[in-house]
Amino acid sequence: MLTDRQLLILQVIIDEFIESAHPVGSRAISKKGHVSYSPATIRNEMADLEDMGYLEKTHSSSGRIPSEKGYRYYVDHVIVPTMTQSKLNIMEHIIQDDFFEMEEIVQKSAEILSDLTNYTSIILGPEVFETKLKQLQIVPLSQHKAVAILITDTGHVEHRSFTIPVEILASDLEKMVNILNDRLHGVPLIHLQDVLNTEVVTLMKMYVQDYERSYSYLKHAFFSEQPVNIYIGGKSNILTQPEFKDVEKVRSFYTMMENKDELVQLFSNMQSGMNVTIGHENKFEAIKDFSMITATYSLDKGQQGTIALLGPTRMEYRKVMTLLNAVANEMTDALYIWYKNNGQ
Amino acid sequence: MLTDRQLLILQVIIDEFIESAHPVGSRAISKKGHVSYSPATIRNEMADLEDMGYLEKTHSSSGRIPSEKGYRYYVDHVIVPTMTQSKLNIMEHIIQDDFFEMEEIVQKSAEILSDLTNYTSIILGPEVFETKLKQLQIVPLSQHKAVAILITDTGHVEHRSFTIPVEILASDLEKMVNILNDRLHGVPLIHLQDVLNTEVVTLMKMYVQDYERSYSYLKHAFFSEQPVNIYIGGKSNILTQPEFKDVEKVRSFYTMMENKDELVQLFSNMQSGMNVTIGHENKFEAIKDFSMITATYSLDKGQQGTIALLGPTRMEYRKVMTLLNAVANEMTDALYIWYKNNGQ
DNA sequence: TGTTAGCACTCAACCTTACCGAGTGCTAAT
DNA sequence: ATTAGCACTCGGTAAGGTTGAGTGCTAACA
């Protein structure tokens, strides 16, 4: 357990380091005010803090920098208790727009967040979790070409063009789509495969001639991809951070950002509320020098999305956490109202 | 006009520099074979080439590097005459896929191109030019919420959700969409606005009650954005190039890549066929250290898309031009066949 | 016992200097 | 017209010196 003085010193060091990116020395702390002890005393405390693993040195006679454990302590014990549930009304002007679409809100928010923080923002749209199928459609483009369109109740649209082999009758497809629409309307996306394989299949066998072939085609067209909405804002922001002068780091970061699957995994086991992941707590090597702060926003019935900000471990935790908290709350509020007005 | 020997030397210097990224000296050229003159002779020629502006020095006693004018000469006089119209059959396996969609082909091609070259590839989908509207649709999500979907004959799908104000009758919207579909089917996207404002408006005034309001809503939902398909592959590839050790360059590059509008502008006045833009010939400051090679591919009736590869000015022009040429041809061929089989 | 002044020590960062080698330009010889 | 020879230039690297911010430890002090 840390004494008050140790906690104070730890806090000052972290605040200072977050601002300057340079190791912090005892003299600097003593001068900065707040701590009214001599450098020597502070040095002793710093040595203790280092022994306990909260601080590190870059070399034997350097000042101290926070360790990941230090940041963790700071986040858990210093910031959280002082967080206010303030509303910043950041998103007011977005929500007001008449032509809003969930995906647009989400995208705009990502941009705003990275502009305000100078970090990279990632937003994961509402989970497939409770999202339901609204409608399936096939629009023929020509004799052998069509677009399959899938619409969810959140207004998300997936589409995929495909060629219809001559062997398959257009009428069969049409019948099939009708059956599918009839049966699958309102089914959560996550259960689509199940319902398809049980109820629907038998039905289709009855009515559709060349069932086997047509079914495999449709299945491929409609359900081959899991719809995920992921938006990234301000990727080039991290380049302004001094810790990323090294091109190798930049490279691994960008490679990661281009890989949707990995990104989705990043968020896989986040609970509701705020989450801070510091450095190696992260599961990917590529961002072991990063911290990530995530918050969840909710839609009406348990649907849940994630907002995240990604920056160096030397991140402005307090600012970002306050901001993210506010934005998540505002999104939840706005979406609640929206659902109430427009809900099915 | 260059003598044969000067041309040879220029060529050797450029080839060498493209490979090594280091200034090329007279001794190295003499040793490499091909040029059977002494270093002194070569030095004289190099001095002449520098006077003419084809070569540069990085400092007074360094070897020579090609100037932009040098690359330009090389591209115009050395490469073009030797280019064969070879078919590389790179895309065979993509085209074979049954479930292909133009947008997918395009995206896959972008990836393949950047993998093969280690540069960044940009592909611009077929221009709106001749793309025609296939169908408009409105799918209601709830009482006051709907998705507007626009489908083109190339299989491209645009969508946008919007809220329907209480004042507007759903039946009005439906009528309207019917009229629009009837009248706008087959109209090139580029003329949509015109046709809307002339023919369609009068028709709608006749049949639709609260015409003014409904119309402005629909217009916003369907036609507020120009649909552009732009795909970028291998953004992080350029980080492997030694000239981009400087983080500032990386930053300006990425900032540019995140800005669709600028990217589209980049391609604005490209003619058919191959185009090479070297360094400052480019209109954007952010990529003044880059060269861009573009090729156009065509669809059936004058629709045209652009493929581009973006790399350092020290780019493997010959390889990239050969490759790009082949890919563009193969795309054109494949799309021609596709159109013949599936065309309307 | 907790705090602080003093002091020797460490090490990154920076500067200077020296030197090497790849390269040039020019001149004179072939 | 070509080339050998030579003085010169300059980036790059390595070695040594200096500075200053910082530490740990000891001993004195409240």
Tab-separated table of C-alpha atoms in Angstrom, chain A:
chain	number	residue	atom	x	y	z
A	1	MET	CA	0.000	0.000	0.000
A	2	LEU	CA	1.237	3.440	-0.864
A	3	THR	CA	1.509	6.290	1.603
A	4	ASP	CA	-0.145	9.561	0.734
A	5	ARG	CA	3.176	11.108	-0.089
A	6	GLN	CA	4.163	8.265	-2.361
A	7	LEU	CA	0.871	8.467	-4.154
A	8	LEU	CA	1.307	12.201	-4.558
A	9	ILE	CA	4.764	11.779	-5.996
A	10	LEU	CA	3.667	9.022	-8.315
A	11	GLN	CA	0.873	11.211	-9.521
A	12	VAL	CA	3.094	14.217	-10.122
A	13	ILE	CA	5.610	12.113	-12.011
A	14	ILE	CA	2.957	10.625	-14.242
A	15	ASP	CA	1.292	13.957	-14.934
A	16	GLU	CA	4.619	15.503	-15.715
A	17	PHE	CA	5.758	12.656	-17.918
A	18	ILE	CA	2.478	12.594	-19.799
A	19	GLU	CA	2.992	16.223	-20.607
A	20	SER	CA	6.669	16.297	-21.464
A	21	ALA	CA	7.549	12.758	-22.491
A	22	HIS	CA	10.846	13.186	-20.631
A	23	PRO	CA	11.999	11.300	-17.541
A	24	VAL	CA	11.175	13.239	-14.393
A	25	GLY	CA	13.829	14.033	-11.789
A	26	SER	CA	13.565	14.707	-8.092
A	27	ARG	CA	14.580	18.334	-8.405
A	28	ALA	CA	11.874	19.061	-10.949
A	29	ILE	CA	9.218	17.583	-8.685
A	30	SER	CA	10.398	19.566	-5.715
A	31	LYS	CA	10.331	22.792	-7.688
A	32	LYS	CA	6.944	22.239	-9.309
A	33	GLY	CA	5.149	22.991	-6.071
A	34	HIS	CA	2.578	20.529	-4.689
A	35	VAL	CA	5.339	18.552	-3.038
A	36	SER	CA	7.071	20.530	-0.335
A	37	TYR	CA	9.931	18.201	0.390
A	38	SER	CA	13.521	18.409	-0.648
A	39	PRO	CA	14.815	16.544	-3.682
A	40	ALA	CA	16.642	14.128	-1.401
A	41	THR	CA	13.467	13.047	0.346
A	42	ILE	CA	11.712	12.707	-2.939
A	43	ARG	CA	14.596	10.626	-4.231
A	44	ASN	CA	14.153	8.232	-1.359
A	45	GLU	CA	10.474	7.867	-2.080
A	46	MET	CA	11.186	7.443	-5.746
A	47	ALA	CA	13.591	4.643	-4.985
A	48	ASP	CA	10.887	2.946	-2.953
A	49	LEU	CA	8.335	3.419	-5.702
A	50	GLU	CA	10.798	1.894	-8.117
A	51	ASP	CA	11.364	-1.086	-5.833
A	52	MET	CA	7.631	-1.606	-5.739
A	53	GLY	CA	7.523	-1.550	-9.531
A	54	TYR	CA	5.619	1.654	-10.123
A	55	LEU	CA	8.495	3.547	-11.654
A	56	GLU	CA	11.365	2.809	-13.998
A	57	LYS	CA	14.598	4.387	-15.065
A	58	THR	CA	15.742	4.635	-18.657
A	59	HIS	CA	19.338	4.361	-17.482
A	60	SER	CA	21.118	4.283	-14.155
A	61	SER	CA	21.238	8.014	-13.585
A	62	SER	CA	18.127	9.135	-15.367
A	63	GLY	CA	14.947	10.499	-13.897
A	64	ARG	CA	11.991	8.190	-13.497
A	65	ILE	CA	9.278	7.254	-15.893
A	66	PRO	CA	6.089	5.424	-14.961
A	67	SER	CA	5.999	1.686	-15.493
A	68	GLU	CA	2.891	0.003	-16.837
A	69	LYS	CA	2.106	-0.972	-13.286
A	70	GLY	CA	2.461	2.686	-12.370
A	71	TYR	CA	-0.030	3.734	-14.993
A	72	ARG	CA	-2.356	0.998	-13.878
A	73	TYR	CA	-2.256	2.228	-10.293
A	74	TYR	CA	-2.766	5.792	-11.461
A	75	VAL	CA	-5.767	4.855	-13.558
A	76	ASP	CA	-7.344	2.683	-10.883
A	77	HIS	CA	-6.689	4.814	-7.816
A	78	VAL	CA	-6.200	8.370	-8.952
A	79	ILE	CA	-8.477	8.946	-11.873
A	80	VAL	CA	-11.510	6.795	-11.292
A	81	PRO	CA	-12.469	8.281	-7.909
A	82	THR	CA	-12.315	11.816	-9.308
A	83	MET	CA	-14.266	11.205	-12.502
A	84	THR	CA	-17.427	13.182	-12.744
A	85	GLN	CA	-20.286	12.038	-14.875
A	86	SER	CA	-20.240	15.297	-16.728
A	87	LYS	CA	-22.187	15.839	-19.873
A	88	LEU	CA	-20.161	17.758	-22.369
A	89	ASN	CA	-22.829	18.029	-25.010
A	90	ILE	CA	-20.286	17.309	-27.632
A	91	MET	CA	-22.610	15.433	-29.832
A	92	GLU	CA	-25.558	17.726	-29.682
A	93	HIS	CA	-25.114	19.038	-33.174
A	94	ILE	CA	-24.707	15.604	-34.680
A	95	ILE	CA	-27.847	14.228	-33.192
A	96	GLN	CA	-29.884	17.194	-34.247
A	97	ASP	CA	-29.376	16.410	-37.877
A	98	ASP	CA	-32.546	15.021	-39.356
A	99	PHE	CA	-30.924	12.679	-41.784
A	100	PHE	CA	-29.073	10.744	-39.307
A	101	GLU	CA	-28.249	7.185	-39.545
A	102	MET	CA	-26.643	5.185	-36.847
A	103	GLU	CA	-23.618	4.505	-38.923
A	104	GLU	CA	-23.171	8.151	-39.618
A	105	ILE	CA	-23.417	9.117	-35.991
A	106	VAL	CA	-20.824	6.576	-35.183
A	107	GLN	CA	-18.462	7.715	-37.876
A	108	LYS	CA	-18.788	11.373	-36.997
A	109	SER	CA	-18.134	10.578	-33.375
A	110	ALA	CA	-14.953	8.799	-34.297
A	111	GLU	CA	-13.717	11.852	-36.116
A	112	ILE	CA	-14.611	14.228	-33.338
A	113	LEU	CA	-12.948	12.080	-30.737
A	114	SER	CA	-9.672	11.881	-32.557
A	115	ASP	CA	-9.700	15.573	-33.328
A	116	LEU	CA	-10.195	16.405	-29.680
A	117	THR	CA	-7.582	14.060	-28.368
A	118	ASN	CA	-5.039	13.692	-31.132
A	119	TYR	CA	-5.159	9.961	-30.725
A	120	THR	CA	-6.662	7.334	-32.957
A	121	SER	CA	-10.270	6.440	-32.394
A	122	ILE	CA	-11.933	3.191	-33.195
A	123	ILE	CA	-15.633	2.660	-33.044
A	124	LEU	CA	-17.335	-0.648	-33.279
A	125	GLY	CA	-20.947	-0.459	-34.355
A	126	PRO	CA	-23.653	-2.174	-32.361
A	127	GLU	CA	-22.961	-5.845	-31.937
A	128	VAL	CA	-24.744	-8.404	-34.022
A	129	PHE	CA	-25.914	-9.553	-30.673
A	130	GLU	CA	-29.483	-8.381	-30.870
A	131	THR	CA	-29.576	-6.807	-34.288
A	132	LYS	CA	-32.408	-8.283	-36.266
A	133	LEU	CA	-32.964	-8.967	-39.878
A	134	LYS	CA	-35.396	-6.602	-41.504
A	135	GLN	CA	-35.467	-7.676	-45.065
A	136	LEU	CA	-33.679	-9.641	-47.744
A	137	GLN	CA	-33.850	-8.688	-51.361
A	138	ILE	CA	-32.587	-9.761	-54.684
A	139	VAL	CA	-32.447	-7.164	-57.393
A	140	PRO	CA	-31.727	-8.569	-60.848
A	141	LEU	CA	-29.252	-6.555	-62.850
A	142	SER	CA	-29.461	-8.616	-65.972
A	143	GLN	CA	-30.411	-12.111	-66.944
A	144	HIS	CA	-27.594	-13.724	-65.022
A	145	LYS	CA	-26.563	-11.119	-62.603
A	146	ALA	CA	-28.140	-9.883	-59.425
A	147	VAL	CA	-27.441	-8.044	-56.203
A	148	ALA	CA	-28.344	-9.564	-52.901
A	149	ILE	CA	-29.219	-7.006	-50.264
A	150	LEU	CA	-29.621	-7.585	-46.570
A	151	ILE	CA	-31.108	-4.932	-44.330
A	152	THR	CA	-31.066	-4.917	-40.542
A	153	ASP	CA	-33.350	-3.109	-38.145
A	154	THR	CA	-30.536	-0.725	-37.285
A	155	GLY	CA	-30.481	0.474	-40.872
A	156	HIS	CA	-27.324	-1.338	-41.751
A	157	VAL	CA	-27.192	-2.559	-45.330
A	158	GLU	CA	-24.996	-5.342	-46.669
A	159	HIS	CA	-24.866	-6.196	-50.309
A	160	ARG	CA	-23.164	-8.579	-52.618
A	161	SER	CA	-23.466	-9.080	-56.358
A	162	PHE	CA	-23.380	-12.501	-57.821
A	163	THR	CA	-23.880	-14.281	-61.090
A	164	ILE	CA	-26.767	-16.668	-61.440
A	165	PRO	CA	-25.697	-19.829	-63.188
A	166	VAL	CA	-27.978	-20.785	-66.071
A	167	GLU	CA	-29.032	-23.950	-64.296
A	168	ILE	CA	-30.813	-22.039	-61.616
A	169	LEU	CA	-34.264	-20.752	-62.296
A	170	ALA	CA	-34.927	-17.169	-61.456
A	171	SER	CA	-38.356	-18.178	-60.291
A	172	ASP	CA	-36.803	-20.564	-57.814
A	173	LEU	CA	-34.696	-17.817	-56.351
A	174	GLU	CA	-37.661	-15.572	-56.075
A	175	LYS	CA	-39.694	-18.179	-54.296
A	176	MET	CA	-36.838	-18.764	-52.000
A	177	VAL	CA	-36.356	-15.153	-51.118
A	178	ASN	CA	-40.027	-14.883	-50.364
A	179	ILE	CA	-39.840	-17.797	-48.020
A	180	LEU	CA	-36.739	-16.424	-46.397
A	181	ASN	CA	-38.277	-13.031	-45.885
A	182	ASP	CA	-41.366	-14.517	-44.445
A	183	ARG	CA	-39.526	-16.700	-41.997
A	184	LEU	CA	-36.466	-14.678	-41.165
A	185	HIS	CA	-38.009	-11.304	-40.578
A	186	GLY	CA	-37.134	-10.187	-37.079
A	187	VAL	CA	-34.690	-12.973	-36.429
A	188	PRO	CA	-31.506	-11.835	-34.688
A	189	LEU	CA	-28.570	-12.012	-37.061
A	190	ILE	CA	-26.745	-14.203	-34.671
A	191	HIS	CA	-29.376	-16.910	-34.979
A	192	LEU	CA	-29.790	-16.700	-38.719
A	193	GLN	CA	-27.721	-19.760	-39.462
A	194	ASP	CA	-29.638	-21.865	-36.953
A	195	VAL	CA	-33.068	-20.880	-38.153
A	196	LEU	CA	-31.970	-21.377	-41.723
A	197	ASN	CA	-30.714	-24.852	-41.126
A	198	THR	CA	-33.766	-26.011	-39.240
A	199	GLU	CA	-37.097	-24.471	-40.093
A	200	VAL	CA	-36.434	-22.921	-43.403
A	201	VAL	CA	-34.711	-25.761	-45.096
A	202	THR	CA	-37.646	-28.121	-44.878
A	203	LEU	CA	-39.959	-25.444	-46.142
A	204	MET	CA	-37.843	-24.740	-49.104
A	205	LYS	CA	-37.426	-28.349	-49.992
A	206	MET	CA	-41.155	-28.492	-50.410
A	207	TYR	CA	-41.596	-25.554	-52.685
A	208	VAL	CA	-38.402	-25.075	-54.565
A	209	GLN	CA	-37.395	-27.289	-57.424
A	210	ASP	CA	-33.628	-27.332	-57.623
A	211	TYR	CA	-33.339	-26.753	-53.940
A	212	GLU	CA	-29.783	-27.861	-53.292
A	213	ARG	CA	-28.094	-25.622	-55.768
A	214	SER	CA	-30.173	-22.530	-55.287
A	215	TYR	CA	-29.845	-22.712	-51.567
A	216	SER	CA	-26.088	-22.922	-51.587
A	217	TYR	CA	-26.020	-19.923	-53.841
A	218	LEU	CA	-28.238	-17.793	-51.751
A	219	LYS	CA	-26.482	-18.762	-48.613
A	220	HIS	CA	-23.213	-17.645	-50.066
A	221	ALA	CA	-24.670	-14.392	-51.324
A	222	PHE	CA	-26.377	-13.394	-48.137
A	223	PHE	CA	-24.540	-14.913	-45.276
A	224	SER	CA	-20.913	-15.372	-46.163
A	225	GLU	CA	-19.766	-12.383	-44.200
A	226	GLN	CA	-20.384	-11.282	-40.693
A	227	PRO	CA	-21.424	-7.667	-40.871
A	228	VAL	CA	-19.233	-5.562	-38.653
A	229	ASN	CA	-19.161	-1.830	-38.696
A	230	ILE	CA	-15.826	-0.562	-37.698
A	231	TYR	CA	-14.707	3.009	-38.072
A	232	ILE	CA	-11.302	4.374	-37.487
A	233	GLY	CA	-10.601	8.061	-37.150
A	234	GLY	CA	-7.356	9.984	-37.141
A	235	LYS	CA	-4.967	7.203	-37.907
A	236	SER	CA	-2.259	9.687	-38.725
A	237	ASN	CA	-2.623	11.356	-35.352
A	238	ILE	CA	-0.305	8.990	-33.599
A	239	LEU	CA	2.493	10.122	-35.861
A	240	THR	CA	2.582	13.387	-33.954
A	241	GLN	CA	3.535	11.554	-30.770
A	242	PRO	CA	7.250	11.663	-30.091
A	243	GLU	CA	7.410	7.981	-29.199
A	244	PHE	CA	6.680	7.029	-32.768
A	245	LYS	CA	9.679	8.493	-34.465
A	246	ASP	CA	10.676	4.926	-35.098
A	247	VAL	CA	9.284	3.889	-38.454
A	248	GLU	CA	9.080	0.258	-37.431
A	249	LYS	CA	6.528	1.053	-34.774
A	250	VAL	CA	4.512	3.098	-37.186
A	251	ARG	CA	4.576	0.233	-39.613
A	252	SER	CA	3.314	-2.350	-37.194
A	253	PHE	CA	0.605	0.021	-36.052
A	254	TYR	CA	-0.680	0.670	-39.545
A	255	THR	CA	-0.507	-2.956	-40.508
A	256	MET	CA	-2.711	-3.693	-37.555
A	257	MET	CA	-5.161	-0.928	-38.406
A	258	GLU	CA	-5.613	-2.386	-41.864
A	259	ASN	CA	-6.618	-5.726	-40.458
A	260	LYS	CA	-10.271	-5.719	-39.455
A	261	ASP	CA	-10.258	-9.163	-37.947
A	262	GLU	CA	-7.505	-8.353	-35.498
A	263	LEU	CA	-9.198	-5.124	-34.557
A	264	VAL	CA	-12.421	-6.882	-33.762
A	265	GLN	CA	-10.525	-9.360	-31.631
A	266	LEU	CA	-9.022	-6.488	-29.701
A	267	PHE	CA	-12.444	-5.720	-28.367
A	268	SER	CA	-13.605	-9.247	-27.931
A	269	ASN	CA	-13.728	-9.540	-24.163
A	270	MET	CA	-14.565	-6.062	-23.017
A	271	GLN	CA	-17.176	-5.701	-20.368
A	272	SER	CA	-19.691	-2.895	-20.215
A	273	GLY	CA	-18.492	0.452	-19.010
A	274	MET	CA	-14.989	1.779	-19.136
A	275	ASN	CA	-11.976	-0.307	-19.774
A	276	VAL	CA	-8.346	0.701	-19.785
A	277	THR	CA	-5.737	-1.541	-21.308
A	278	ILE	CA	-2.164	-0.493	-20.769
A	279	GLY	CA	0.761	-1.595	-22.899
A	280	HIS	CA	1.372	-5.307	-22.630
A	281	GLU	CA	-2.000	-5.920	-21.056
A	282	ASN	CA	-2.991	-5.798	-24.648
A	283	LYS	CA	-3.165	-9.017	-26.546
A	284	PHE	CA	-1.403	-7.892	-29.693
A	285	GLU	CA	2.317	-7.455	-30.016
A	286	ALA	CA	1.835	-4.695	-32.572
A	287	ILE	CA	0.358	-2.346	-30.012
A	288	LYS	CA	2.316	-3.269	-26.924
A	289	ASP	CA	3.462	0.355	-26.740
A	290	PHE	CA	-0.101	1.578	-26.828
A	291	SER	CA	-2.827	2.020	-24.324
A	292	MET	CA	-6.411	1.667	-25.241
A	293	ILE	CA	-9.377	3.114	-23.463
A	294	THR	CA	-12.749	1.711	-24.356
A	295	ALA	CA	-16.273	2.575	-23.387
A	296	THR	CA	-19.489	0.921	-24.361
A	297	TYR	CA	-22.652	2.570	-25.514
A	298	SER	CA	-25.974	0.843	-25.572
A	299	LEU	CA	-28.948	0.722	-27.786
A	300	ASP	CA	-32.361	-0.122	-26.650
A	301	LYS	CA	-32.406	-3.819	-26.050
A	302	GLY	CA	-29.015	-4.929	-25.019
A	303	GLN	CA	-27.370	-4.023	-28.260
A	304	GLN	CA	-24.009	-2.669	-27.463
A	305	GLY	CA	-21.226	-0.926	-29.303
A	306	THR	CA	-17.726	0.035	-28.324
A	307	ILE	CA	-15.811	3.278	-28.625
A	308	ALA	CA	-12.075	3.189	-28.169
A	309	LEU	CA	-9.181	5.572	-28.178
A	310	LEU	CA	-5.744	4.290	-28.927
A	311	GLY	CA	-2.647	6.247	-27.994
A	312	PRO	CA	0.814	5.757	-26.573
A	313	THR	CA	1.063	4.322	-23.066
A	314	ARG	CA	1.981	7.873	-22.143
A	315	MET	CA	-1.564	8.895	-22.784
A	316	GLU	CA	-3.655	11.625	-21.262
A	317	TYR	CA	-5.716	9.135	-19.329
A	318	ARG	CA	-7.732	11.590	-17.358
A	319	LYS	CA	-8.757	13.706	-20.304
A	320	VAL	CA	-9.535	10.766	-22.531
A	321	MET	CA	-11.485	8.913	-19.897
A	322	THR	CA	-13.609	11.929	-19.108
A	323	LEU	CA	-14.246	12.569	-22.751
A	324	LEU	CA	-14.970	9.002	-23.670
A	325	ASN	CA	-17.316	8.614	-20.769
A	326	ALA	CA	-19.222	11.679	-21.815
A	327	VAL	CA	-19.469	10.662	-25.436
A	328	ALA	CA	-20.582	7.152	-24.609
A	329	ASN	CA	-23.280	8.495	-22.336
A	330	GLU	CA	-24.466	10.994	-24.867
A	331	MET	CA	-24.613	8.357	-27.535
A	332	THR	CA	-26.593	6.079	-25.310
A	333	ASP	CA	-29.000	8.862	-24.424
A	334	ALA	CA	-29.447	9.955	-27.986
A	335	LEU	CA	-29.984	6.453	-29.215
A	336	TYR	CA	-32.452	5.790	-26.461
A	337	ILE	CA	-34.554	8.722	-27.529
A	338	TRP	CA	-34.218	7.780	-31.128
A	339	TYR	CA	-35.366	4.269	-30.459
A	340	LYS	CA	-38.317	5.501	-28.466
A	341	ASN	CA	-39.435	7.668	-31.354
A	342	ASN	CA	-38.725	5.285	-34.160
A	343	GLY	CA	-38.623	1.923	-32.585
A	344	GLN	CA	-40.560	-0.933	-34.033
